[in-house]
């Protein structure tokens, strides 16, 4: 009887365990279905090397060891730079249903059996950037008519000295009244100008480079307290570029900040400054000339001055007033041309020889001794 009772209890216990197990499986099944699908990938690079990955669809990312790699999202790409030898992970999350985990290994570049003087930083691609600034302008000015004074009056001048008395006992005084007469106002002036600035910068991939060529003008100013101070007015060309070259696509992403300024005479004690500034990021093909900025401006000014009422008479009003007009037209454009180059140490001496030869043979004609030609003659071979 005892064995008969014990058997149903064992069956009931087994049934409860089975039901509990099925419940756990049923509860776990939705979590597996809703879980993210993780892909495991590996990535290997050297210290100082730059690698890019597509970031299309990536909502967020996480870096395991920031001391080993540096990751920056940049216009649809993930730029990865090896900082020091070691291992790290890079997790890219695509929405809610997919994620990719990269096992990143950063290697120390092989130094080989060379002397300590020849041990250098890892080889990195050099980017040459040519920036051109071109400006053309034209001006026209016309002034015609009769220029009348804005106020009529005179100045009474007394002649001082000994005045003889007439027999009648009266004295004679001499005085003059200076009247301001109208003048004929006739002026026609035209002119044009052009400006060309060409700056060249060579830097390693992913490294910011700066170039500044110009000068400074110090302008004195006096405060209400009587204390004098100086203000600095800079002019010339200033260029800052950061290139990122993707060897897989053969394109270069260039971040450019440039400023071009020239001084002009204001007729006062201090000059004015024409300034053009551009901040842009562009994705270009190698050797492609791309305009990153420009402006086209036109201005017209009309003026009329003369005697009230009379100067407003049609046709005859020219005799009682002066009419003026001024037209200005200006266009400028900024063009950047990126090039990937291979450095060849043997050509360094050739560049120096070209520059020194141009310097020694210069006799006043800039066209015959242009330094930019020496730079282009010794420039490294372009990588296509």
XYZ file of C-alpha atoms in Angstrom:
384
model
C 0.000 0.000 0.000
C 2.847 2.325 0.808
C 4.482 1.738 -2.574
C 1.111 2.336 -4.229
C 0.777 5.734 -2.538
C 4.343 6.671 -3.193
C 4.047 6.146 -6.922
C 1.442 8.865 -7.552
C 3.467 11.283 -5.429
C 6.565 10.635 -7.545
C 4.568 11.116 -10.705
C 3.135 14.344 -9.437
C 6.609 15.599 -8.498
C 7.986 14.715 -11.936
C 5.039 16.422 -13.566
C 5.645 19.602 -11.589
C 9.348 19.614 -12.544
C 8.476 19.104 -16.208
C 5.898 21.896 -16.174
C 8.369 24.251 -14.498
C 11.029 23.446 -17.081
C 8.595 24.049 -19.920
C 7.634 27.366 -18.340
C 11.257 28.448 -18.158
C 11.801 27.519 -21.789
C 8.678 29.401 -22.822
C 9.802 32.473 -20.889
C 13.293 32.322 -22.354
C 12.145 31.864 -25.920
C 10.847 35.450 -26.403
C 14.051 36.942 -24.979
C 16.142 35.036 -27.483
C 13.889 36.101 -30.321
C 14.018 39.730 -29.268
C 17.769 39.733 -28.524
C 20.256 41.517 -30.783
C 22.205 39.539 -33.354
C 25.916 40.059 -32.705
C 28.538 39.587 -35.408
C 32.131 38.995 -34.392
C 34.837 40.488 -36.574
C 38.532 41.200 -36.240
C 40.565 44.246 -37.208
C 44.336 44.637 -37.204
C 46.356 47.809 -37.663
C 49.667 49.341 -36.649
C 50.486 52.202 -34.347
C 49.833 55.438 -36.206
C 47.885 53.725 -38.982
C 44.462 55.045 -39.954
C 41.573 52.775 -40.976
C 38.040 53.789 -41.933
C 34.808 51.802 -41.676
C 31.379 52.622 -43.009
C 29.050 53.981 -40.327
C 25.863 53.731 -42.390
C 23.038 52.657 -40.089
C 25.125 52.874 -36.903
C 23.099 54.451 -34.103
C 25.799 54.333 -31.409
C 29.216 52.866 -30.737
C 31.435 51.944 -27.797
C 35.235 51.727 -27.480
C 36.700 49.209 -25.060
C 40.170 50.691 -24.542
C 40.561 54.311 -25.621
C 44.277 54.213 -24.807
C 44.834 51.758 -27.672
C 42.591 53.195 -30.397
C 40.918 56.500 -31.140
C 37.583 56.414 -32.976
C 35.905 59.435 -34.558
C 32.744 59.448 -36.714
C 33.203 61.674 -39.743
C 30.594 62.101 -42.503
C 29.385 58.528 -42.855
C 32.723 56.909 -41.900
C 34.289 55.680 -38.665
C 37.924 56.804 -38.544
C 40.052 54.466 -36.390
C 43.622 55.399 -35.458
C 46.052 53.116 -33.636
C 47.484 54.979 -30.656
C 49.618 52.326 -28.949
C 50.227 48.585 -29.137
C 47.536 46.504 -27.459
C 44.033 45.137 -27.835
C 40.638 46.761 -27.680
C 37.067 46.185 -28.730
C 34.823 48.332 -30.873
C 31.083 47.721 -30.689
C 28.881 49.161 -33.438
C 25.135 49.042 -32.728
C 22.756 49.124 -35.700
C 19.290 49.943 -34.384
C 17.716 47.222 -32.188
C 18.326 44.030 -34.150
C 22.011 44.012 -35.091
C 25.388 44.820 -33.645
C 28.960 44.178 -34.776
C 31.777 43.638 -32.298
C 35.294 44.225 -33.637
C 38.258 42.683 -31.862
C 40.902 45.305 -32.620
C 44.596 44.499 -32.376
C 47.151 47.295 -32.633
C 50.661 46.123 -33.471
C 53.970 47.835 -32.968
C 55.609 48.319 -36.387
C 58.627 46.169 -37.084
C 61.801 48.172 -36.675
C 64.179 45.676 -38.265
C 67.920 45.473 -37.805
C 68.709 49.122 -38.414
C 70.547 51.774 -36.514
C 68.779 53.892 -33.929
C 68.983 56.932 -36.213
C 66.970 55.189 -38.909
C 64.156 54.096 -36.611
C 61.270 56.358 -37.505
C 57.575 56.571 -36.940
C 55.397 54.211 -38.977
C 55.008 55.105 -42.621
C 51.917 57.207 -43.203
C 50.445 58.542 -46.397
C 51.377 62.135 -47.180
C 48.685 64.465 -48.498
C 49.526 67.527 -50.557
C 46.874 70.242 -50.683
C 46.972 73.148 -53.125
C 44.642 76.005 -52.245
C 43.923 78.730 -54.806
C 42.243 82.060 -54.082
C 41.273 84.067 -57.183
C 39.595 87.477 -57.099
C 38.662 89.899 -59.870
C 36.991 93.279 -59.475
C 35.962 96.256 -61.584
C 34.905 99.766 -60.597
C 33.412 102.720 -62.449
C 32.743 106.229 -61.139
C 31.075 109.216 -62.826
C 30.556 112.745 -61.474
C 29.159 115.563 -63.647
C 27.386 118.887 -63.116
C 27.795 122.203 -61.325
C 28.898 121.950 -57.736
C 27.316 124.719 -55.718
C 28.409 125.545 -52.180
C 26.190 124.313 -49.390
C 26.382 127.775 -47.736
C 26.917 131.282 -49.120
C 28.874 133.826 -47.153
C 32.049 135.829 -47.008
C 34.883 136.847 -44.828
C 35.454 140.507 -43.984
C 39.137 141.359 -44.057
C 40.266 144.669 -42.573
C 43.530 146.222 -43.785
C 45.379 147.489 -40.814
C 47.932 150.325 -40.890
C 48.251 154.043 -40.922
C 45.354 155.678 -42.705
C 45.874 159.301 -43.885
C 43.045 161.713 -43.177
C 41.415 163.476 -46.102
C 41.030 167.272 -46.029
C 37.414 166.693 -45.255
C 38.453 164.875 -42.115
C 37.121 161.480 -43.260
C 39.229 158.296 -43.199
C 39.396 155.726 -45.993
C 39.200 151.990 -45.174
C 39.863 149.109 -47.604
C 37.985 145.829 -47.124
C 37.294 142.765 -49.316
C 34.419 140.299 -49.308
C 35.403 136.837 -50.533
C 32.495 135.041 -52.218
C 32.567 131.273 -52.906
C 31.658 130.676 -56.557
C 30.262 127.420 -57.990
C 32.687 124.983 -59.622
C 32.328 122.631 -62.566
C 32.284 119.024 -61.319
C 33.409 116.562 -64.004
C 34.973 113.179 -63.183
C 35.010 109.805 -64.898
C 37.161 107.031 -63.432
C 37.316 103.308 -64.197
C 39.568 100.573 -62.928
C 39.954 96.850 -62.393
C 42.064 94.540 -60.293
C 42.875 90.884 -59.870
C 44.337 88.836 -57.025
C 45.802 85.324 -57.120
C 47.029 83.509 -54.019
C 48.344 79.953 -54.162
C 49.202 78.111 -50.970
C 50.657 74.588 -50.740
C 50.645 72.419 -47.616
C 51.948 68.851 -47.222
C 50.905 66.860 -44.151
C 50.394 63.258 -43.067
C 47.008 61.635 -43.288
C 44.692 62.706 -40.472
C 47.062 65.407 -39.180
C 46.157 69.091 -39.075
C 48.533 71.487 -40.826
C 48.635 75.280 -40.679
C 50.183 77.860 -42.984
C 50.306 81.601 -42.320
C 51.805 84.189 -44.670
C 51.176 87.891 -44.215
C 51.916 90.742 -41.862
C 50.600 93.005 -39.141
C 49.844 96.712 -38.883
C 49.812 98.411 -35.490
C 47.195 101.135 -35.059
C 47.518 103.586 -32.181
C 44.421 104.587 -30.251
C 43.942 106.895 -27.280
C 41.492 106.048 -24.511
C 39.291 108.731 -22.876
C 41.674 108.626 -19.926
C 44.499 109.735 -22.206
C 46.291 106.380 -22.143
C 47.601 105.255 -25.537
C 47.330 101.676 -26.766
C 48.000 99.721 -29.952
C 45.665 97.463 -31.886
C 46.904 94.819 -34.306
C 45.465 94.478 -37.805
C 46.620 91.315 -39.589
C 46.569 90.731 -43.333
C 47.699 88.074 -45.772
C 46.798 84.384 -46.075
C 46.092 81.930 -43.281
C 45.350 78.279 -44.013
C 44.465 75.323 -41.775
C 43.727 71.901 -43.304
C 43.009 68.401 -41.976
C 42.916 65.653 -44.655
C 41.551 62.118 -44.206
C 42.416 59.761 -47.053
C 40.469 56.524 -47.576
C 42.639 54.127 -49.548
C 39.669 51.808 -50.169
C 37.636 54.419 -52.038
C 40.544 56.576 -53.221
C 38.875 59.752 -51.953
C 40.102 62.440 -49.585
C 37.938 64.220 -47.063
C 39.392 67.677 -46.434
C 38.504 70.063 -43.640
C 39.666 73.538 -44.658
C 39.715 76.828 -42.773
C 41.143 79.722 -44.763
C 41.297 83.492 -44.429
C 42.544 85.967 -47.032
C 42.870 89.655 -46.248
C 44.228 92.750 -47.986
C 44.593 96.314 -46.736
C 43.219 99.349 -48.540
C 43.513 103.098 -48.087
C 40.574 104.685 -46.261
C 41.839 108.265 -46.490
C 42.210 108.342 -42.710
C 45.178 107.681 -40.455
C 44.520 103.939 -40.429
C 43.872 101.460 -43.278
C 40.861 99.263 -43.905
C 40.840 95.528 -44.532
C 39.096 93.383 -47.121
C 38.656 89.907 -45.652
C 37.421 86.597 -47.091
C 36.951 83.624 -44.745
C 35.938 80.052 -45.575
C 35.293 77.044 -43.326
C 34.312 73.901 -45.176
C 34.540 70.103 -45.259
C 34.534 68.448 -48.685
C 34.964 64.901 -49.985
C 37.085 64.899 -53.138
C 38.710 62.502 -55.550
C 42.489 62.616 -55.869
C 43.607 65.409 -58.175
C 40.090 66.819 -58.413
C 39.796 70.609 -58.317
C 36.836 71.561 -56.175
C 35.458 74.992 -55.347
C 34.744 75.184 -51.615
C 33.579 78.793 -51.575
C 33.060 81.938 -53.575
C 31.021 85.083 -53.867
C 29.746 87.366 -56.620
C 28.877 90.889 -55.505
C 27.587 93.929 -57.364
C 26.773 97.352 -55.951
C 25.502 100.573 -57.509
C 25.329 103.999 -55.890
C 23.593 107.093 -57.249
C 23.887 110.563 -55.706
C 22.523 114.032 -56.510
C 23.229 117.364 -54.862
C 22.396 120.920 -55.856
C 20.256 123.972 -55.233
C 16.822 123.206 -53.791
C 14.122 123.226 -56.452
C 16.369 124.295 -59.327
C 18.412 121.119 -59.170
C 15.246 119.037 -59.689
C 14.375 120.565 -63.074
C 14.698 117.983 -65.859
C 17.695 118.524 -68.181
C 18.358 122.066 -66.949
C 18.811 120.749 -63.431
C 22.369 119.769 -64.367
C 23.253 123.482 -64.334
C 22.140 123.800 -60.728
C 23.454 120.555 -59.274
C 25.929 117.691 -59.496
C 25.024 114.089 -60.342
C 27.203 111.117 -59.428
C 27.182 107.351 -59.881
C 29.463 104.532 -58.748
C 29.346 100.861 -59.813
C 31.380 98.083 -58.211
C 31.603 94.432 -59.284
C 33.568 91.749 -57.462
C 33.959 87.981 -57.792
C 36.156 85.567 -55.865
C 36.467 81.804 -55.571
C 38.433 79.345 -53.410
C 39.574 76.075 -55.004
C 41.321 73.151 -53.292
C 43.181 70.312 -55.060
C 44.242 67.267 -52.930
C 46.982 64.869 -54.006
C 48.420 61.760 -52.358
C 52.198 61.667 -52.727
C 55.025 59.253 -51.993
C 58.027 60.817 -50.299
C 61.380 60.058 -51.895
C 64.281 61.199 -49.643
C 66.657 61.378 -52.605
C 64.707 64.271 -54.087
C 65.141 66.499 -51.061
C 68.487 67.774 -52.313
C 66.933 68.454 -55.713
C 64.292 70.701 -54.173
C 66.923 72.626 -52.223
C 69.106 73.038 -55.316
C 66.168 74.404 -57.315
C 65.316 76.945 -54.619
C 68.916 78.118 -54.132
C 69.426 78.372 -57.897
C 66.295 80.504 -58.230
C 67.510 82.725 -55.403
C 71.021 83.161 -56.843
C 69.822 83.901 -60.385
C 67.066 86.333 -59.402
C 67.664 89.725 -61.038
C 64.333 91.446 -60.618
C 62.107 89.437 -62.966
C 59.796 87.328 -60.803
C 58.603 85.312 -63.813
C 62.103 83.930 -64.439
C 62.749 82.887 -60.830
C 59.413 81.701 -59.471
C 59.912 79.581 -56.362
C 56.705 77.630 -56.911
C 58.243 76.137 -60.046
C 61.116 74.859 -57.948
C 58.621 73.277 -55.579
C 56.770 71.569 -58.420
C 60.022 70.451 -60.062
C 61.132 68.660 -56.907
C 57.699 67.524 -55.810
C 57.307 63.819 -55.008
C 55.691 61.555 -57.551
C 51.916 61.443 -57.316
C 50.203 58.209 -56.365
C 47.324 57.424 -58.722
